PDB file of C-alpha atoms in Angstrom:
ATOM      1  CA  MET A   1     -21.166-133.858 107.282  1.00 48.00           C
ATOM      2  CA  GLY A   2     -23.638-131.193 108.042  1.00 45.00           C
ATOM      3  CA  GLU A   3     -27.272-131.625 108.922  1.00 39.00           C
ATOM      4  CA  ARG A   4     -30.435-131.509 106.904  1.00 34.00           C
ATOM      5  CA  SER A   5     -34.011-131.032 107.968  1.00 32.00           C
ATOM      6  CA  ARG A   6     -35.575-133.664 105.716  1.00 32.00           C
ATOM      7  CA  SER A   7     -37.704-136.486 107.046  1.00 29.00           C
ATOM      8  CA  ASN A   8     -34.981-139.116 106.615  1.00 31.00           C
ATOM      9  CA  PRO A   9     -31.807-137.581 108.011  1.00 30.00           C
ATOM     10  CA  SER A  10     -29.616-140.684 107.979  1.00 29.00           C
ATOM     11  CA  SER A  11     -26.736-141.056 105.556  1.00 30.00           C
ATOM     12  CA  LEU A  12     -26.792-143.666 102.822  1.00 30.00           C
ATOM     13  CA  ALA A  13     -23.579-144.920 104.409  1.00 31.00           C
ATOM     14  CA  THR A  14     -24.548-144.883 108.075  1.00 34.00           C
ATOM     15  CA  CYS A  15     -25.050-148.260 109.735  1.00 36.00           C
ATOM     16  CA  ARG A  16     -27.880-147.862 112.208  1.00 35.00           C
ATOM     17  CA  SER A  17     -27.602-149.401 115.657  1.00 33.00           C
ATOM     18  CA  SER A  18     -30.377-150.240 118.101  1.00 29.00           C
ATOM     19  CA  ARG A  19     -30.022-146.776 119.664  1.00 32.00           C
ATOM     20  CA  ALA A  20     -31.992-144.192 117.691  1.00 31.00           C
ATOM     21  CA  GLY A  21     -29.754-141.606 116.061  1.00 39.00           C
ATOM     22  CA  SER A  22     -26.496-143.501 116.610  1.00 50.00           C
ATOM     23  CA  GLY A  23     -24.407-145.391 114.096  1.00 80.00           C
ATOM     24  CA  VAL A  24     -21.052-145.680 112.395  1.00 86.00           C
ATOM     25  CA  VAL A  25     -19.429-144.902 109.074  1.00 91.00           C
ATOM     26  CA  ARG A  26     -16.253-146.495 107.793  1.00 94.00           C
ATOM     27  CA  ILE A  27     -13.106-145.048 106.281  1.00 96.00           C
ATOM     28  CA  VAL A  28     -12.938-146.099 102.641  1.00 96.00           C
ATOM     29  CA  GLY A  29      -9.201-146.178 101.878  1.00 96.00           C
ATOM     30  CA  GLY A  30      -5.664-145.716 103.144  1.00 97.00           C
ATOM     31  CA  LYS A  31      -3.915-146.939 106.274  1.00 97.00           C
ATOM     32  CA  TRP A  32      -7.145-146.836 108.316  1.00 97.00           C
ATOM     33  CA  ARG A  33      -9.272-148.485 105.641  1.00 96.00           C
ATOM     34  CA  ARG A  34     -12.491-150.063 106.996  1.00 96.00           C
ATOM     35  CA  SER A  35     -11.973-148.501 110.415  1.00 96.00           C
ATOM     36  CA  PRO A  36     -15.340-147.528 111.940  1.00 94.00           C
ATOM     37  CA  LEU A  37     -16.063-143.955 113.009  1.00 92.00           C
ATOM     38  CA  ALA A  38     -18.714-143.517 115.669  1.00 86.00           C
ATOM     39  CA  VAL A  39     -21.429-141.033 114.702  1.00 83.00           C
ATOM     40  CA  ALA A  40     -22.820-138.844 117.473  1.00 75.00           C
ATOM     41  CA  SER A  41     -26.461-139.293 118.396  1.00 70.00           C
ATOM     42  CA  ARG A  42     -27.802-136.127 116.756  1.00 67.00           C
ATOM     43  CA  ALA A  43     -31.026-135.716 114.834  1.00 58.00           C
ATOM     44  CA  GLY A  44     -30.191-134.870 111.243  1.00 57.00           C
ATOM     45  CA  LEU A  45     -26.480-135.761 111.309  1.00 63.00           C
ATOM     46  CA  ARG A  46     -25.643-136.767 107.756  1.00 73.00           C
ATOM     47  CA  PRO A  47     -22.139-138.118 107.109  1.00 81.00           C
ATOM     48  CA  THR A  48     -20.976-138.000 103.502  1.00 87.00           C
ATOM     49  CA  PRO A  49     -21.855-141.372 101.907  1.00 87.00           C
ATOM     50  CA  GLU A  50     -19.035-143.834 101.364  1.00 92.00           C
ATOM     51  CA  ARG A  51     -19.521-143.963  97.602  1.00 92.00           C
ATOM     52  CA  VAL A  52     -19.250-140.163  97.444  1.00 95.00           C
ATOM     53  CA  ARG A  53     -16.053-140.177  99.512  1.00 96.00           C
ATOM     54  CA  GLU A  54     -14.564-142.863  97.287  1.00 96.00           C
ATOM     55  CA  THR A  55     -15.275-140.782  94.174  1.00 97.00           C
ATOM     56  CA  VAL A  56     -14.019-137.530  95.717  1.00 97.00           C
ATOM     57  CA  PHE A  57     -10.724-139.041  96.845  1.00 98.00           C
ATOM     58  CA  ASP A  58     -10.235-140.682  93.453  1.00 97.00           C
ATOM     59  CA  TRP A  59     -10.565-137.169  91.991  1.00 98.00           C
ATOM     60  CA  LEU A  60      -8.118-135.739  94.504  1.00 98.00           C
ATOM     61  CA  ASN A  61      -5.566-138.481  93.849  1.00 97.00           C
ATOM     62  CA  HIS A  62      -5.836-137.864  90.107  1.00 96.00           C
ATOM     63  CA  LEU A  63      -5.490-134.082  90.411  1.00 97.00           C
ATOM     64  CA  LEU A  64      -2.905-133.914  93.202  1.00 97.00           C
ATOM     65  CA  GLY A  65      -0.993-137.113  92.515  1.00 96.00           C
ATOM     66  CA  SER A  66      -1.639-138.232  96.080  1.00 96.00           C
ATOM     67  CA  LEU A  67      -2.467-136.727  99.458  1.00 97.00           C
ATOM     68  CA  GLU A  68       0.923-137.669 100.912  1.00 97.00           C
ATOM     69  CA  GLY A  69       2.344-134.756 102.882  1.00 97.00           C
ATOM     70  CA  LEU A  70      -0.530-132.389 102.076  1.00 98.00           C
ATOM     71  CA  GLU A  71      -2.593-130.265 104.465  1.00 98.00           C
ATOM     72  CA  ALA A  72      -6.383-130.404 104.743  1.00 98.00           C
ATOM     73  CA  LEU A  73      -9.084-128.463 106.568  1.00 98.00           C
ATOM     74  CA  ASP A  74     -12.520-129.906 107.360  1.00 98.00           C
ATOM     75  CA  LEU A  75     -14.685-126.877 108.186  1.00 96.00           C
ATOM     76  CA  PHE A  76     -17.923-128.577 109.312  1.00 94.00           C
ATOM     77  CA  ALA A  77     -16.524-131.928 110.350  1.00 95.00           C
ATOM     78  CA  GLY A  78     -19.690-133.647 111.687  1.00 91.00           C
ATOM     79  CA  SER A  79     -18.618-137.299 111.860  1.00 91.00           C
ATOM     80  CA  GLY A  80     -15.055-136.427 110.806  1.00 94.00           C
ATOM     81  CA  ALA A  81     -15.316-138.780 107.823  1.00 95.00           C
ATOM     82  CA  MET A  82     -13.832-136.430 105.198  1.00 97.00           C
ATOM     83  CA  GLY A  83     -10.961-135.142 107.310  1.00 98.00           C
ATOM     84  CA  LEU A  84     -10.036-138.572 108.677  1.00 98.00           C
ATOM     85  CA  GLU A  85     -10.276-140.056 105.178  1.00 98.00           C
ATOM     86  CA  ALA A  86      -7.675-137.491 104.091  1.00 98.00           C
ATOM     87  CA  ALA A  87      -5.415-138.403 107.025  1.00 98.00           C
ATOM     88  CA  SER A  88      -5.833-142.103 106.292  1.00 98.00           C
ATOM     89  CA  ARG A  89      -4.618-141.464 102.747  1.00 98.00           C
ATOM     90  CA  GLY A  90      -1.447-139.690 103.832  1.00 98.00           C
ATOM     91  CA  ALA A  91      -2.271-136.050 104.588  1.00 98.00           C
ATOM     92  CA  ALA A  92       0.396-134.661 106.913  1.00 98.00           C
ATOM     93  CA  ARG A  93      -1.876-132.219 108.723  1.00 98.00           C
ATOM     94  CA  VAL A  94      -5.651-132.266 109.041  1.00 98.00           C
ATOM     95  CA  ARG A  95      -7.615-129.739 111.064  1.00 98.00           C
ATOM     96  CA  LEU A  96     -11.206-130.732 111.848  1.00 98.00           C
ATOM     97  CA  ILE A  97     -13.571-127.995 113.049  1.00 98.00           C
ATOM     98  CA  GLU A  98     -16.900-128.920 114.635  1.00 96.00           C
ATOM     99  CA  LYS A  99     -19.271-126.679 116.567  1.00 94.00           C
ATOM    100  CA  ASN A 100     -21.314-129.396 118.280  1.00 92.00           C
ATOM    101  CA  GLY A 101     -19.685-130.653 121.478  1.00 93.00           C
ATOM    102  CA  GLU A 102     -20.869-134.262 121.216  1.00 92.00           C
ATOM    103  CA  SER A 103     -19.727-134.585 117.617  1.00 92.00           C
ATOM    104  CA  ALA A 104     -16.368-132.976 118.361  1.00 95.00           C
ATOM    105  CA  ALA A 105     -15.858-135.442 121.230  1.00 94.00           C
ATOM    106  CA  LYS A 106     -16.669-138.404 118.952  1.00 93.00           C
ATOM    107  CA  ILE A 107     -14.145-137.220 116.355  1.00 95.00           C
ATOM    108  CA  ASP A 108     -11.514-136.757 119.048  1.00 96.00           C
ATOM    109  CA  GLU A 109     -12.192-140.301 120.300  1.00 95.00           C
ATOM    110  CA  SER A 110     -11.731-141.626 116.750  1.00 96.00           C
ATOM    111  CA  VAL A 111      -8.438-139.754 116.334  1.00 97.00           C
ATOM    112  CA  ARG A 112      -7.083-141.186 119.592  1.00 97.00           C
ATOM    113  CA  ARG A 113      -8.266-144.706 118.780  1.00 96.00           C
ATOM    114  CA  LEU A 114      -6.581-144.533 115.376  1.00 97.00           C
ATOM    115  CA  LYS A 115      -3.448-143.023 116.959  1.00 97.00           C
ATOM    116  CA  GLY A 116      -3.727-140.087 114.610  1.00 97.00           C
ATOM    117  CA  GLU A 117      -2.785-137.323 117.054  1.00 97.00           C
ATOM    118  CA  ASP A 118       0.422-136.606 115.129  1.00 97.00           C
ATOM    119  CA  CYS A 119      -1.481-135.427 112.048  1.00 97.00           C
ATOM    120  CA  CYS A 120      -5.047-134.640 113.180  1.00 98.00           C
ATOM    121  CA  SER A 121      -6.289-131.830 115.411  1.00 97.00           C
ATOM    122  CA  VAL A 122      -9.934-131.483 116.424  1.00 97.00           C
ATOM    123  CA  VAL A 123     -11.149-128.001 117.319  1.00 97.00           C
ATOM    124  CA  ARG A 124     -14.562-127.261 118.777  1.00 97.00           C
ATOM    125  CA  GLY A 125     -15.990-123.919 117.718  1.00 96.00           C
ATOM    126  CA  ASP A 126     -17.580-121.805 115.011  1.00 96.00           C
ATOM    127  CA  ALA A 127     -16.014-122.480 111.598  1.00 96.00           C
ATOM    128  CA  PHE A 128     -16.109-118.837 110.486  1.00 96.00           C
ATOM    129  CA  GLU A 129     -14.526-117.488 113.654  1.00 96.00           C
ATOM    130  CA  LEU A 130     -11.819-120.136 113.624  1.00 96.00           C
ATOM    131  CA  ILE A 131     -10.936-119.764 109.942  1.00 95.00           C
ATOM    132  CA  ARG A 132     -10.471-116.011 110.406  1.00 93.00           C
ATOM    133  CA  ALA A 133      -8.026-116.711 113.218  1.00 95.00           C
ATOM    134  CA  ASP A 134      -6.199-119.467 111.291  1.00 94.00           C
ATOM    135  CA  ALA A 135      -2.875-118.413 109.768  1.00 92.00           C
ATOM    136  CA  GLY A 136      -2.356-121.698 107.918  1.00 94.00           C
ATOM    137  CA  LEU A 137      -2.784-122.498 104.232  1.00 97.00           C
ATOM    138  CA  TYR A 138      -4.326-125.727 102.987  1.00 98.00           C
ATOM    139  CA  ASP A 139      -4.154-127.907  99.888  1.00 98.00           C
ATOM    140  CA  VAL A 140      -7.712-129.214 100.315  1.00 98.00           C
ATOM    141  CA  ILE A 141     -10.626-127.649 102.186  1.00 98.00           C
ATOM    142  CA  PHE A 142     -13.840-129.596 102.751  1.00 98.00           C
ATOM    143  CA  ILE A 143     -17.080-127.590 102.936  1.00 96.00           C
ATOM    144  CA  ASP A 144     -20.187-129.531 103.944  1.00 93.00           C
ATOM    145  CA  PRO A 145     -22.236-127.370 106.312  1.00 89.00           C
ATOM    146  CA  PRO A 146     -25.706-128.226 107.672  1.00 82.00           C
ATOM    147  CA  TYR A 147     -27.953-128.366 104.620  1.00 74.00           C
ATOM    148  CA  ASP A 148     -30.721-126.227 106.102  1.00 70.00           C
ATOM    149  CA  ALA A 149     -28.231-123.443 106.927  1.00 72.00           C
ATOM    150  CA  LEU A 150     -27.184-122.929 103.265  1.00 82.00           C
ATOM    151  CA  LEU A 151     -23.711-121.736 104.258  1.00 92.00           C
ATOM    152  CA  GLN A 152     -21.814-123.100 101.242  1.00 94.00           C
ATOM    153  CA  VAL A 153     -21.242-119.750  99.508  1.00 95.00           C
ATOM    154  CA  LYS A 154     -20.262-117.912 102.695  1.00 95.00           C
ATOM    155  CA  ALA A 155     -17.910-120.769 103.614  1.00 96.00           C
ATOM    156  CA  ALA A 156     -16.319-120.826 100.147  1.00 97.00           C
ATOM    157  CA  ALA A 157     -15.589-117.088 100.367  1.00 97.00           C
ATOM    158  CA  ALA A 158     -13.979-117.530 103.793  1.00 96.00           C
ATOM    159  CA  ALA A 159     -12.040-120.617 102.728  1.00 97.00           C
ATOM    160  CA  LEU A 160     -10.377-118.821  99.803  1.00 96.00           C
ATOM    161  CA  GLU A 161      -8.252-116.916 102.309  1.00 95.00           C
ATOM    162  CA  ARG A 162      -6.834-120.189 103.588  1.00 97.00           C
ATOM    163  CA  MET A 163      -6.510-122.112 100.290  1.00 98.00           C
ATOM    164  CA  LYS A 164      -3.138-122.494  98.580  1.00 98.00           C
ATOM    165  CA  GLU A 165      -2.759-121.198  95.023  1.00 97.00           C
ATOM    166  CA  GLU A 166      -3.119-124.704  93.587  1.00 98.00           C
ATOM    167  CA  GLY A 167      -5.481-125.867  96.315  1.00 98.00           C
ATOM    168  CA  LEU A 168      -8.956-127.366  95.934  1.00 98.00           C
ATOM    169  CA  LEU A 169     -12.295-126.718  97.614  1.00 98.00           C
ATOM    170  CA  TYR A 170     -14.783-129.527  98.100  1.00 98.00           C
ATOM    171  CA  ILE A 171     -18.396-128.361  98.356  1.00 96.00           C
ATOM    172  CA  GLU A 172     -21.356-130.613  99.108  1.00 94.00           C
ATOM    173  CA  ARG A 173     -24.986-129.524  98.891  1.00 90.00           C
ATOM    174  CA  PRO A 174     -28.506-130.914  98.502  1.00 87.00           C
ATOM    175  CA  GLU A 175     -29.741-131.536  94.969  1.00 86.00           C
ATOM    176  CA  GLY A 176     -31.914-128.683  93.730  1.00 83.00           C
ATOM    177  CA  SER A 177     -30.278-126.061  95.941  1.00 83.00           C
ATOM    178  CA  ALA A 178     -28.756-122.983  94.337  1.00 80.00           C
ATOM    179  CA  LEU A 179     -25.011-122.398  94.553  1.00 89.00           C
ATOM    180  CA  ASP A 180     -24.224-118.927  93.242  1.00 91.00           C
ATOM    181  CA  LEU A 181     -20.484-118.403  93.421  1.00 94.00           C
ATOM    182  CA  THR A 182     -20.605-115.336  91.194  1.00 91.00           C
ATOM    183  CA  GLY A 183     -17.887-112.937  92.263  1.00 92.00           C
ATOM    184  CA  LEU A 184     -15.663-115.660  93.700  1.00 96.00           C
ATOM    185  CA  PRO A 185     -12.574-116.527  91.602  1.00 97.00           C
ATOM    186  CA  LEU A 186     -13.441-120.226  91.408  1.00 97.00           C
ATOM    187  CA  THR A 187     -13.721-122.771  88.595  1.00 96.00           C
ATOM    188  CA  CYS A 188     -15.597-126.043  89.025  1.00 96.00           C
ATOM    189  CA  VAL A 189     -13.265-128.862  87.976  1.00 97.00           C
ATOM    190  CA  ARG A 190     -15.296-131.919  88.992  1.00 97.00           C
ATOM    191  CA  ARG A 191     -18.999-132.506  89.680  1.00 95.00           C
ATOM    192  CA  GLY A 192     -20.979-135.556  90.712  1.00 95.00           C
ATOM    193  CA  THR A 193     -24.371-136.540  92.108  1.00 93.00           C
ATOM    194  CA  ALA A 194     -25.465-139.410  94.327  1.00 91.00           C
ATOM    195  CA  GLY A 195     -29.096-139.625  95.349  1.00 88.00           C
ATOM    196  CA  GLN A 196     -30.006-136.200  96.731  1.00 86.00           C
ATOM    197  CA  VAL A 197     -26.385-135.090  97.093  1.00 90.00           C
ATOM    198  CA  VAL A 198     -24.423-132.848  94.692  1.00 93.00           C
ATOM    199  CA  PHE A 199     -20.663-132.772  95.305  1.00 96.00           C
ATOM    200  CA  GLU A 200     -18.075-130.625  93.526  1.00 96.00           C
ATOM    201  CA  LEU A 201     -14.407-129.652  93.488  1.00 98.00           C
ATOM    202  CA  TYR A 202     -13.364-126.055  92.804  1.00 98.00           C
ATOM    203  CA  ALA A 203      -9.994-124.499  91.938  1.00 98.00           C
ATOM    204  CA  ARG A 204      -8.827-120.881  91.677  1.00 97.00           C
ATOM    205  CA  ASN A 205      -9.463-119.210  88.332  1.00 97.00           C
ATOM    206  CA  GLY A 206      -6.328-119.254  86.198  1.00 96.00           C
ATOM    207  CA  SER A 207      -4.566-121.943  88.227  1.00 97.00           C
ATOM    208  CA  PHE A 208      -3.146-125.135  86.771  1.00 97.00           C
ATOM    209  CA  MET A 209      -5.885-127.034  88.610  1.00 97.00           C
ATOM    210  CA  ALA A 210      -8.580-124.921  86.937  1.00 96.00           C
ATOM    211  CA  GLY A 211      -7.209-126.090  83.599  1.00 96.00           C
ATOM    212  CA  GLN A 212      -7.920-129.700  84.600  1.00 95.00           C
ATOM    213  CA  ALA A 213     -11.694-129.169  84.562  1.00 94.00           C
ATOM    214  CA  LYS A 214     -13.613-132.215  83.408  1.00 92.00           C
ATOM    215  CA  LEU A 215     -17.341-131.953  83.983  1.00 89.00           C
ATOM    216  CA  PRO A 216     -20.119-134.390  83.033  1.00 85.00           C
ATOM    217  CA  LYS A 217     -22.110-133.470  79.946  1.00 77.00           C
ATOM    218  CA  GLU A 218     -25.430-131.820  80.683  1.00 67.00           C
ATOM    219  CA  LYS A 219     -28.360-134.190  80.261  1.00 60.00           C
ATOM    220  CA  LEU A 220     -30.850-132.928  77.700  1.00 51.00           C
ATOM    221  CA  THR A 221     -34.611-133.360  77.838  1.00 56.00           C
ATOM    222  CA  LYS A 222     -36.447-134.929  74.886  1.00 65.00           C
ATOM    223  CA  ALA A 223     -37.599-131.483  73.796  1.00 62.00           C
ATOM    224  CA  GLN A 224     -34.050-130.120  73.929  1.00 51.00           C
ATOM    225  CA  LYS A 225     -32.750-133.108  71.946  1.00 57.00           C
ATOM    226  CA  ALA A 226     -35.447-132.593  69.306  1.00 67.00           C
ATOM    227  CA  GLN A 227     -34.620-128.890  69.080  1.00 60.00           C
ATOM    228  CA  LEU A 228     -30.909-129.656  68.704  1.00 57.00           C
ATOM    229  CA  LYS A 229     -31.641-132.214  65.984  1.00 68.00           C
ATOM    230  CA  ARG A 230     -33.780-129.720  64.017  1.00 70.00           C
ATOM    231  CA  LYS A 231     -31.008-127.144  64.306  1.00 60.00           C
ATOM    232  CA  GLU A 232     -28.404-129.605  63.010  1.00 66.00           C
ATOM    233  CA  GLU A 233     -30.643-130.661  60.103  1.00 74.00           C
ATOM    234  CA  ALA A 234     -31.212-127.029  59.145  1.00 72.00           C
ATOM    235  CA  GLN A 235     -27.483-126.362  58.821  1.00 58.00           C
TER     236      GLN A 235
END
């Protein structure tokens, strides 16, 4: 839900309207399934694609059992798609933080239209300032900052203070970008790619969730496969 500075800033899931830069995304599952979310008219706004959200929430349901009664924090809310998806699927409390005024207003409009005021709160402001002032703890924290800002590592470090012991961090980033979490007590438990998007779930080292790690096998090049075959034949 952040922004990126590439030539085609639109999401794979954003339906374009006749007004340049505007569009909608739809909630994938839960009580608000198929409900449209208006996307603010901002150059570079990039909501998380629907197929990514579907995969991520399948992971969360498998790991957590369900989102019923849980608490979620969406640090760089953008269109609000991740946070509102969590609320749609039963999260009891969702806090959506967005720095841009127009985007924050659009999310707030969506919350009111969906009658989600009882579980969703939209806060306009800087994510790092607000998370330092937040005394709450969360089961799931979504981290998808503007791509060109490369704030994923800084955000993950800040989010650890607000994540429950068996909580999960979602981190989204552009393919090919480095994500060095060295020094942070985090284990990647799920990883996926879709187009130019890499999306991952992290748990605390040593937690039950960390023990549920299931990552895709690394794809080998032809040269690596040949080298592995020679090694096996030599044994």
